[in-house]
Short mmCIF file of C-alpha atoms in Angstrom, two decimals:
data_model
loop_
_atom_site.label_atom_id
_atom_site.label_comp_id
_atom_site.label_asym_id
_atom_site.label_seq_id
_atom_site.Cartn_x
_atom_site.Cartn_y
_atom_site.Cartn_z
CA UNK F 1235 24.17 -20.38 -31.73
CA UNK F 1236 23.40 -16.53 -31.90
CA UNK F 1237 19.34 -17.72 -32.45
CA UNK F 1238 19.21 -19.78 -29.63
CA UNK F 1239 15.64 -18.79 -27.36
CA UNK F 1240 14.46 -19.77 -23.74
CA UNK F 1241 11.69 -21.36 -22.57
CA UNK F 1242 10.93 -21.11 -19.05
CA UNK F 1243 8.26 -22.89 -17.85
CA UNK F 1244 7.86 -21.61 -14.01
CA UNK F 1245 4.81 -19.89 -11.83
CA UNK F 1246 7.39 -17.69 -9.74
CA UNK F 1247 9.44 -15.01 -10.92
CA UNK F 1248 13.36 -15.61 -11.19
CA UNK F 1249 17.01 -13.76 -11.32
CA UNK F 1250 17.93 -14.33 -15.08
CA UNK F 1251 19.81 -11.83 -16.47
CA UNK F 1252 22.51 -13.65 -17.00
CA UNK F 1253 20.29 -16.19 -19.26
CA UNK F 1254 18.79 -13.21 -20.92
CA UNK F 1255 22.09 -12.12 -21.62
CA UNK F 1256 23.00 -15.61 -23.66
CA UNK F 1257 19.86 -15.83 -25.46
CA UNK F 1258 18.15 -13.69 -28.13
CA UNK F 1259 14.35 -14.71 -26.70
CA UNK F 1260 12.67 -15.58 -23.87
CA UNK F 1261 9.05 -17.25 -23.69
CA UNK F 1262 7.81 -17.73 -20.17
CA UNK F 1263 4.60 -20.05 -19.31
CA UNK F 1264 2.75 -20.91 -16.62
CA UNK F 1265 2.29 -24.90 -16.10
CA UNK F 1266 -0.43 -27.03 -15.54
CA UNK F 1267 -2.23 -27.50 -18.69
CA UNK F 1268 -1.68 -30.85 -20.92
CA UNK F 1269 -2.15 -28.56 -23.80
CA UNK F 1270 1.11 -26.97 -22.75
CA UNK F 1271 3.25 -28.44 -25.39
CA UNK F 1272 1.03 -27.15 -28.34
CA UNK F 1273 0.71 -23.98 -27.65
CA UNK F 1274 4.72 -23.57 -26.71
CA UNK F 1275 4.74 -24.46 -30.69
CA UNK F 1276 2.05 -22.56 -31.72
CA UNK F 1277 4.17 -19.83 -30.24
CA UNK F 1278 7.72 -20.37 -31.03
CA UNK F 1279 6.32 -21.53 -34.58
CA UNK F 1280 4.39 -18.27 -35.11
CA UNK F 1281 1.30 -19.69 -35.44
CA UNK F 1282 -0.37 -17.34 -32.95
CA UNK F 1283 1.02 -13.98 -31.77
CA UNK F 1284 1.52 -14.46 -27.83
CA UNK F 1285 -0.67 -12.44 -25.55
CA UNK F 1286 0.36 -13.56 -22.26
CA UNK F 1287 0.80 -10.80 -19.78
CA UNK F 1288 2.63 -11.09 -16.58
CA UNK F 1289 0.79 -10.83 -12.81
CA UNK F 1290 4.12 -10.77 -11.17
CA UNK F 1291 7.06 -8.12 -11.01
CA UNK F 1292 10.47 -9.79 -11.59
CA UNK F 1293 12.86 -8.15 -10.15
CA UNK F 1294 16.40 -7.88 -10.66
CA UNK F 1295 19.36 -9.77 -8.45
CA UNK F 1296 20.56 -5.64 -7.53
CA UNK F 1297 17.02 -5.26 -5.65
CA UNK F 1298 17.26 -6.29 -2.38
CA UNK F 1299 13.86 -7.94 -1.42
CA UNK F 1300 12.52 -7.46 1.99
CA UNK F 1301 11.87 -10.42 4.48
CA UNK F 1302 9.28 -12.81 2.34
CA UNK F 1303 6.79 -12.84 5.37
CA UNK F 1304 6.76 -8.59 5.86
CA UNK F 1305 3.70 -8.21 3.86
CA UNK F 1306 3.41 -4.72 3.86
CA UNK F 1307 3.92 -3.56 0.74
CA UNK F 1308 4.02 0.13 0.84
CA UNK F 1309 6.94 0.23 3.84
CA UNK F 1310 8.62 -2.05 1.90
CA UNK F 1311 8.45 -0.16 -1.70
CA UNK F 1312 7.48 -4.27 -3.32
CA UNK F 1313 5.15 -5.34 -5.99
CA UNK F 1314 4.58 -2.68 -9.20
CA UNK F 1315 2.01 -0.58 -6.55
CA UNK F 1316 5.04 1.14 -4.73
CA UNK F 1317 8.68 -0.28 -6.33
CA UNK F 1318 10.91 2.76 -7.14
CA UNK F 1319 13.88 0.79 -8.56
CA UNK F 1320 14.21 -0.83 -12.44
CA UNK F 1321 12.86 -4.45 -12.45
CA UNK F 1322 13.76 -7.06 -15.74
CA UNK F 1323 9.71 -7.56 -16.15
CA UNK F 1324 7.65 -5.36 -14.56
CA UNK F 1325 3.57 -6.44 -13.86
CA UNK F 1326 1.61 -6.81 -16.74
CA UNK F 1327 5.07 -7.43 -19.24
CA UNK F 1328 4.19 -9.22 -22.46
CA UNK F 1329 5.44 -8.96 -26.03
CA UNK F 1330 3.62 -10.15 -29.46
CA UNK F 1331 4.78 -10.52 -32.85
CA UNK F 1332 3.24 -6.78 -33.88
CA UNK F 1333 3.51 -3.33 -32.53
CA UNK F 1334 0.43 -1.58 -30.82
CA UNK F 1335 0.12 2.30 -30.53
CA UNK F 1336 -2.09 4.30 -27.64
CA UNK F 1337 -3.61 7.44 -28.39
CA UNK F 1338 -6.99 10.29 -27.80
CA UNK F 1339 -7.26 8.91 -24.22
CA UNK F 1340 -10.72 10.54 -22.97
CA UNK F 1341 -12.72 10.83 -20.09
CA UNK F 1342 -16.30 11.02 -19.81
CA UNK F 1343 -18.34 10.65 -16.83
CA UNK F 1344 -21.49 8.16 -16.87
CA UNK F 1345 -23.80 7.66 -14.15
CA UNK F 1346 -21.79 9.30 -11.67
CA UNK F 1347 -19.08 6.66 -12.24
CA UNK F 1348 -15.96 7.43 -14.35
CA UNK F 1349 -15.21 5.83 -17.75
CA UNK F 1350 -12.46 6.38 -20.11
CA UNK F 1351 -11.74 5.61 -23.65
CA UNK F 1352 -8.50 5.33 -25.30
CA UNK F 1353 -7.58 4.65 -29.17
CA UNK F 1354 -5.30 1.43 -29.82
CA UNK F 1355 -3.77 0.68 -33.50
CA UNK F 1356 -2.43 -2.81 -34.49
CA UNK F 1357 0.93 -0.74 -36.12
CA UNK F 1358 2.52 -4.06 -37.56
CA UNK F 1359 1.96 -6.55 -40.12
CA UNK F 1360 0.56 -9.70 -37.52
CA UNK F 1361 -2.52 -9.95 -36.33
CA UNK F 1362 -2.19 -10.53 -32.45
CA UNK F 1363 -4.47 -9.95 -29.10
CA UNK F 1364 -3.70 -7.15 -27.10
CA UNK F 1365 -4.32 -6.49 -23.39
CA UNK F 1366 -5.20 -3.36 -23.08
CA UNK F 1367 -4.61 -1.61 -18.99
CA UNK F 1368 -5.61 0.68 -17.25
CA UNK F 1369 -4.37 2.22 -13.94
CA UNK F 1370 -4.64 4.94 -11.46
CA UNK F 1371 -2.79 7.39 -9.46
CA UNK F 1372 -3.45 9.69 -6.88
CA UNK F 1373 -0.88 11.94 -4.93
CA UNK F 1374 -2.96 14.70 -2.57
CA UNK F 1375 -4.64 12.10 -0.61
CA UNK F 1376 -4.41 12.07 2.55
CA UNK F 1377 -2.86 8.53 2.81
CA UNK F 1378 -0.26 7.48 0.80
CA UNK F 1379 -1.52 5.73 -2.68
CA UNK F 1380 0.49 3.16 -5.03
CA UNK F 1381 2.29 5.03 -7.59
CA UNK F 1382 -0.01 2.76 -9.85
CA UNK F 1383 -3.02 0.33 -9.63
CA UNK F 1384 -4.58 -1.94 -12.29
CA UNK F 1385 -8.20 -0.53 -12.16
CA UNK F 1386 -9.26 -2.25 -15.55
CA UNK F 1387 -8.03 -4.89 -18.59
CA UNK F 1388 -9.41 -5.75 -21.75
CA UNK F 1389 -7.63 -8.55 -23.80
CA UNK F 1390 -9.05 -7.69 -27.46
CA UNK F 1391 -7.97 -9.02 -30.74
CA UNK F 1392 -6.64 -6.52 -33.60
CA UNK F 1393 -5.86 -7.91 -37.47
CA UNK F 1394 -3.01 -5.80 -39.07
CA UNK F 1395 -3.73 -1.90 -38.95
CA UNK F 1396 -7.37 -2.20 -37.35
CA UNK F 1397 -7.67 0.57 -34.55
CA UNK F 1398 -10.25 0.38 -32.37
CA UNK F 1399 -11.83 2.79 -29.35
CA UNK F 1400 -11.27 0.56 -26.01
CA UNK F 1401 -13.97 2.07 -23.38
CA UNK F 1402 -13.15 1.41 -19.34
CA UNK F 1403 -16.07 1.83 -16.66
CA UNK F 1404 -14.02 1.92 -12.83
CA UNK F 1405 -16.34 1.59 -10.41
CA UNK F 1406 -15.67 4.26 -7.59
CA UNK F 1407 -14.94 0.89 -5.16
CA UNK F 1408 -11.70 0.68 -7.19
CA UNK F 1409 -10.96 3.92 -5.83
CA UNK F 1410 -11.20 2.94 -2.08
CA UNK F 1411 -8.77 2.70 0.74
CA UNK F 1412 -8.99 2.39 4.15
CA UNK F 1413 -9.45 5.17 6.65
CA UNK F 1414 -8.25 4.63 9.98
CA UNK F 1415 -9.98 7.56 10.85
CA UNK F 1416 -13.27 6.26 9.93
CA UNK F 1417 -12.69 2.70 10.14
CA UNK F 1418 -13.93 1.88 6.94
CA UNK F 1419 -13.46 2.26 3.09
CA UNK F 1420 -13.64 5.40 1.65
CA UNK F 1421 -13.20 7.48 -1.84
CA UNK F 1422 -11.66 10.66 -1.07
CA UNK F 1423 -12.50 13.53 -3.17
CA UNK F 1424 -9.20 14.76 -5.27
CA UNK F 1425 -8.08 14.58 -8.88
CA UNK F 1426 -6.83 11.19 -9.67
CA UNK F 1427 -4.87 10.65 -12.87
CA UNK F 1428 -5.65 7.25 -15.21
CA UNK F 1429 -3.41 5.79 -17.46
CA UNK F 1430 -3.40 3.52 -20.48
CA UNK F 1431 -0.90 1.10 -21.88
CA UNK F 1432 0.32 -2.03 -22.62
CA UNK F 1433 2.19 -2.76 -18.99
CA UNK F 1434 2.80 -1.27 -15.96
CA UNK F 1435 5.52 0.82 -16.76
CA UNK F 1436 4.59 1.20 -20.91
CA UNK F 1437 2.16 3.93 -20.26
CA UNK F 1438 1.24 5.99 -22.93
CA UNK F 1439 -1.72 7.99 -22.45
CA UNK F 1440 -3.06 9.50 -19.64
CA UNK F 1441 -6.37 11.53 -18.63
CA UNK F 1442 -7.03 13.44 -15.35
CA UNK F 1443 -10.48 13.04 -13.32
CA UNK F 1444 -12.12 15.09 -10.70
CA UNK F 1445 -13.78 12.54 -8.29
CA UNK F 1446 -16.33 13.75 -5.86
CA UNK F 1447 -16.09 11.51 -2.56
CA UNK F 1448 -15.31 11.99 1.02
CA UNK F 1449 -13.32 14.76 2.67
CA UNK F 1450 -10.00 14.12 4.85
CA UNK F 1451 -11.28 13.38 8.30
CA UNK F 1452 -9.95 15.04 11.77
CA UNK F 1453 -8.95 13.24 14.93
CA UNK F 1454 -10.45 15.15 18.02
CA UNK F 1455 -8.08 15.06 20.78
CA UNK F 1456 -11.11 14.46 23.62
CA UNK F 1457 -12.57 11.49 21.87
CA UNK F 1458 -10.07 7.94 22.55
CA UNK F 1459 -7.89 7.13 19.89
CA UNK F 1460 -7.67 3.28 19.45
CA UNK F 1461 -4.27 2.36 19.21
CA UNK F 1462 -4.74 0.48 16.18
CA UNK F 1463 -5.95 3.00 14.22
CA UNK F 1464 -2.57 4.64 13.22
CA UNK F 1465 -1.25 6.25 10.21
CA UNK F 1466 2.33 5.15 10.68
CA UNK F 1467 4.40 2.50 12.95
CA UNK F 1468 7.44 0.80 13.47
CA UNK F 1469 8.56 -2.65 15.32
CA UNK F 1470 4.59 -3.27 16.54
CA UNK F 1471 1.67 -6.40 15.79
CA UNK F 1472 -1.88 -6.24 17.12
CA UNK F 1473 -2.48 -8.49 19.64
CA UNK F 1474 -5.54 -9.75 21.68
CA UNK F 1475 -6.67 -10.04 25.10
CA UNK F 1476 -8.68 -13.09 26.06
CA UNK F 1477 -11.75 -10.81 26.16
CA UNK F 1478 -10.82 -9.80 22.39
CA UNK F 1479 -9.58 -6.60 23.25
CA UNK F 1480 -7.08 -5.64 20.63
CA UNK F 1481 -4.18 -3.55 21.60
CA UNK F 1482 -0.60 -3.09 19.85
CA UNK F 1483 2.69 -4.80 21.40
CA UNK F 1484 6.39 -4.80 20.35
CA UNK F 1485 7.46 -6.82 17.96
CA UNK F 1486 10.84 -7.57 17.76
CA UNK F 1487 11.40 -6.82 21.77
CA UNK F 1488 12.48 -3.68 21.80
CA UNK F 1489 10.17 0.06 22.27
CA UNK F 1490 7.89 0.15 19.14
CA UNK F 1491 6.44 3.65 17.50
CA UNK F 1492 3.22 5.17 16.53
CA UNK F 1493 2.23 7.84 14.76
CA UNK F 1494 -1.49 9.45 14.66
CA UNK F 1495 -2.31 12.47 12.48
CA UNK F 1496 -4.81 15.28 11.96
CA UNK F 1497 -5.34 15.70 15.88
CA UNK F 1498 -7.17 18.89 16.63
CA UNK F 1499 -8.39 20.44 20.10
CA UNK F 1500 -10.17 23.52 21.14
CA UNK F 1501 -8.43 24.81 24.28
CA UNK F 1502 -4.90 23.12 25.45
CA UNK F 1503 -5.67 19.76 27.27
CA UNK F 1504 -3.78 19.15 30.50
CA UNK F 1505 -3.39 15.63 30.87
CA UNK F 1506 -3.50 12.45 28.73
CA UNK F 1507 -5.51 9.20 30.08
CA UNK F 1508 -3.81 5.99 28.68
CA UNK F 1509 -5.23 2.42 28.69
CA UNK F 1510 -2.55 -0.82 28.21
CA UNK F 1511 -2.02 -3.72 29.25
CA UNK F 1512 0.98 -5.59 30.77
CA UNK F 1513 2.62 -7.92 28.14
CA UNK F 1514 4.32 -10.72 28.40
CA UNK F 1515 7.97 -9.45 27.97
CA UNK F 1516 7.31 -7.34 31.12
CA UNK F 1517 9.00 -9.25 34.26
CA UNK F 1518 10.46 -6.22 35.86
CA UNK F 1519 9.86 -2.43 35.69
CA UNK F 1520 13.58 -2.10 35.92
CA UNK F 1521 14.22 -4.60 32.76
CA UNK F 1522 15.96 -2.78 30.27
CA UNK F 1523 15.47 -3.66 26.17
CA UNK F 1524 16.67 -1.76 23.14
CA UNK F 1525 15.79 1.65 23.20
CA UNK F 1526 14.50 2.47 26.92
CA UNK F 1527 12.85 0.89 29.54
CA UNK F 1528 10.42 -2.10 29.23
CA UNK F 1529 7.71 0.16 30.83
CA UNK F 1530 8.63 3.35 28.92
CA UNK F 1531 5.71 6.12 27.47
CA UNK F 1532 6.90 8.96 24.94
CA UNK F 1533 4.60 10.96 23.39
CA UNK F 1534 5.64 13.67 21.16
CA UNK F 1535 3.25 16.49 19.88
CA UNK F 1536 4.22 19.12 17.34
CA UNK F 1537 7.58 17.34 17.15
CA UNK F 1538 8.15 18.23 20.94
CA UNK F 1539 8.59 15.85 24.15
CA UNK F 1540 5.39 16.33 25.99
CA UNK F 1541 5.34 13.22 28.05
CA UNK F 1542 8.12 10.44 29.39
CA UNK F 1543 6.93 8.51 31.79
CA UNK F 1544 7.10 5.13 33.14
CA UNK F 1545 4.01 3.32 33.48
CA UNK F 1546 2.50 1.17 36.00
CA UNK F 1547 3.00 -2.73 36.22
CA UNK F 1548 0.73 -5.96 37.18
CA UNK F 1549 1.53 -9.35 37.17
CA UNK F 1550 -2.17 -9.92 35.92
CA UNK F 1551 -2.40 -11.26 32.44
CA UNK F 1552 -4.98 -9.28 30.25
CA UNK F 1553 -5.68 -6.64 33.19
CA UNK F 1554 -6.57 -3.07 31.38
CA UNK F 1555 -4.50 -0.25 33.51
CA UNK F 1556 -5.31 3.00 33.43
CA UNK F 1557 -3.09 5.84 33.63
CA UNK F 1558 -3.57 9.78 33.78
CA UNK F 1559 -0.19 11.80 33.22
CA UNK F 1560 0.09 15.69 33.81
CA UNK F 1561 1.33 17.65 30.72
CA UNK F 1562 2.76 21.13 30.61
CA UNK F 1563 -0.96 23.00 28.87
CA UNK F 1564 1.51 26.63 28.70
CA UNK F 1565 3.28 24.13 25.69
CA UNK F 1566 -0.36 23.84 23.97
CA UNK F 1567 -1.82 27.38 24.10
CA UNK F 1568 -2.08 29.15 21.42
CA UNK F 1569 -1.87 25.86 18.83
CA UNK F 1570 -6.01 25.17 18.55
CA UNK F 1571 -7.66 24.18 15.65
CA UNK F 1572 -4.79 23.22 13.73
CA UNK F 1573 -4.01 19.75 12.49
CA UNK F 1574 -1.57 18.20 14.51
CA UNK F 1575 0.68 14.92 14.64
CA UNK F 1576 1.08 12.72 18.02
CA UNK F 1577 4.47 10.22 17.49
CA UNK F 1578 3.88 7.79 20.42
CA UNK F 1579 7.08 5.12 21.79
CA UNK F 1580 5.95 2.95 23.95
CA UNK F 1581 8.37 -0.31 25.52
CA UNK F 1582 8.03 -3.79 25.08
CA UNK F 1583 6.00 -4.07 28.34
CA UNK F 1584 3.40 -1.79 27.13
CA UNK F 1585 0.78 -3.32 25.45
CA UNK F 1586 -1.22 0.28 24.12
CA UNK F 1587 -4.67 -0.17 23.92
CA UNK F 1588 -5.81 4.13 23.62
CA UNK F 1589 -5.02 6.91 24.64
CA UNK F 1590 -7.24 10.73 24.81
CA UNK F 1591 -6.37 14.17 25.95
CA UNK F 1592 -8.27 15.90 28.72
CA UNK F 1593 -9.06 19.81 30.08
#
């Protein structure tokens, strides 16, 4: 039967294209409501226009997810924030029975906060409940941003033809991220780009927006970097001591990588101090695991091998070494005061707690 529709009644996402593909409708639904059945009718029946939008991205059975407990999002380009391939629903999907149109999307700033107002027209012949979103983008930060975030949704109701002027307030905390330079949230100062529509990827108008915030902090090279305060890793999870001290281990047993921007210094340092402790994958200095010694210390600056050394072991649990290594200063002169990125790799008996440059 060519009129044959789905009904899926789920609270997870699913593969089915190959049901879509069968089927000329689909009408997904949450459970756990006794008044389930009604409004399934009231639906298919077209007694009410369906408003439902989705909070999940579905994605299709050619994306290859990543490993369901690797919850970082950004590395692993999931959820509608950073995915760069096609999806079958993407976040905040939903069909009605009418059409809807965006248009005049404005901004206007009101007590130092941004709000924006954008036009949306009923274009069909049903009337139905719209939810109107909004989202933002920002590319010249100086960490990396979603493509997209859901700042702001109205659901509003719209009889046949009836326009009306939908008006968004974003508070600036919407605009936040973390700075590991700072350790805290901040709103960095940039243009950031809004957009309205009726999904995630149905975005039809857009408005740009000067926001006035913080600046992009520096790292100075004679003040101790935590080692948990990177901008980039690979194959590493925090760790304690048993007097809380936090420090960064491997992961998955082999050398791990870190990878700390903006770095400036005044005159060419000559040594680096490092603090670590001795973890518990470190039996023997002479141990070998994937990718270099258990006890190994790389660190690159300017894209150039200034240190590789082997450090120190104890057999003490949770003892803090210490560890001051020579560098070549002739490499340094004549880089100061310009930003500068430090790529550290560090082997699975290194527990990195800091590390600072000296002169």
């Amino acid at each position: 039967n060519p009129e044959t529709g789905l009904v899926l009644v789920t609270n997870y996402p699913y593969y089915i294209e190959d049901e879509l593909a069968s089927v000329k409708a689909a009408v997904i639904t949450a459970s756990g409501c006794q008044e389930l059945g009604h409004g399934l009718a009231d639906v298919i029946t077209g007694k009410v226009s369906p408003a439902g939008r989705l909070n999940q991205t579905w994605y299709s059975k050619k994306y290859s997810l990543p490993d369901f407990h690797n919850y970082d999002i950004r590395k692993t380009k999931r959820t509608y924030m950073y995915c760069e391939d096609e999806v079958i629903f993407p976040f905040g999907y939903g069909l009605s029975y009418t059409r809807f149109s965006y248009k005049n999307m404005r901004f206007t700033p009101k007590d130092g906060q941004p709000v924006f107002t954008v036009e949306v027209t009923n274009e069909g012949d049903y009337p139905s409940d719209e939810v109107v979103q909004l989202y933002v983008s920002a590319a010249d930060l100086r960490v990396e941003q979603p493509k997209k975030k859901l700042v702001g949704f109205k659901r509003m109701h719209f009889e046949p033809g009836e326009k009306k002027k939908i008006e968004f307030l974003v508070p600036k905390q919407e605009l936040c991220y973390y700075d590991v330079i700072r350790e805290q949230m901040v709103v960095e100062t940039g243009i950031y780009e809004f957009f309205a529509g009726g999904s995630s990827y149905a975005l039809d108008e857009s408005a740009l927006c000067a926001i006035n915030g913080v600046e992009c902090g520096e790292r100075n090279a004679y003040v101790p970097i935590n080692a948990h305060r990177y901008d980039e890793y690979d194959n590493c999870v925090t760790s304690h001591t048993k007097d809380k001290q936090r420090y960064l281990r491997s992961l998955g047993g082999g050398s791990y990588k870190l990878e700390y921007r903006d770095i400036t210094y005044e005159e060419a340092p000559k040594a680096v101090e490092v603090k670590y402790v001795c973890t518990e994958n470190c039996f023997r200095q002479s141990e070998r695991y994937a990718g270099g010694s258990s006890m190994e210390f790389r660190l690159y600056f300017a894209d150039e091998l200034l240190i590789d050394a082997e450090l120190d072991v104890s057999d003490a649990p949770d003892e803090i070494l210490t560890a001051q290594i020579d560098i070549d200063e002739l490499g340094m002169v004549g880089m100061e005061n310009i930003n500068h990125t430090v790529r550290i790799c560090c082997g699975a008996g290194v527990g990195l707690i800091s590390f600072v440059f000296k002169h």
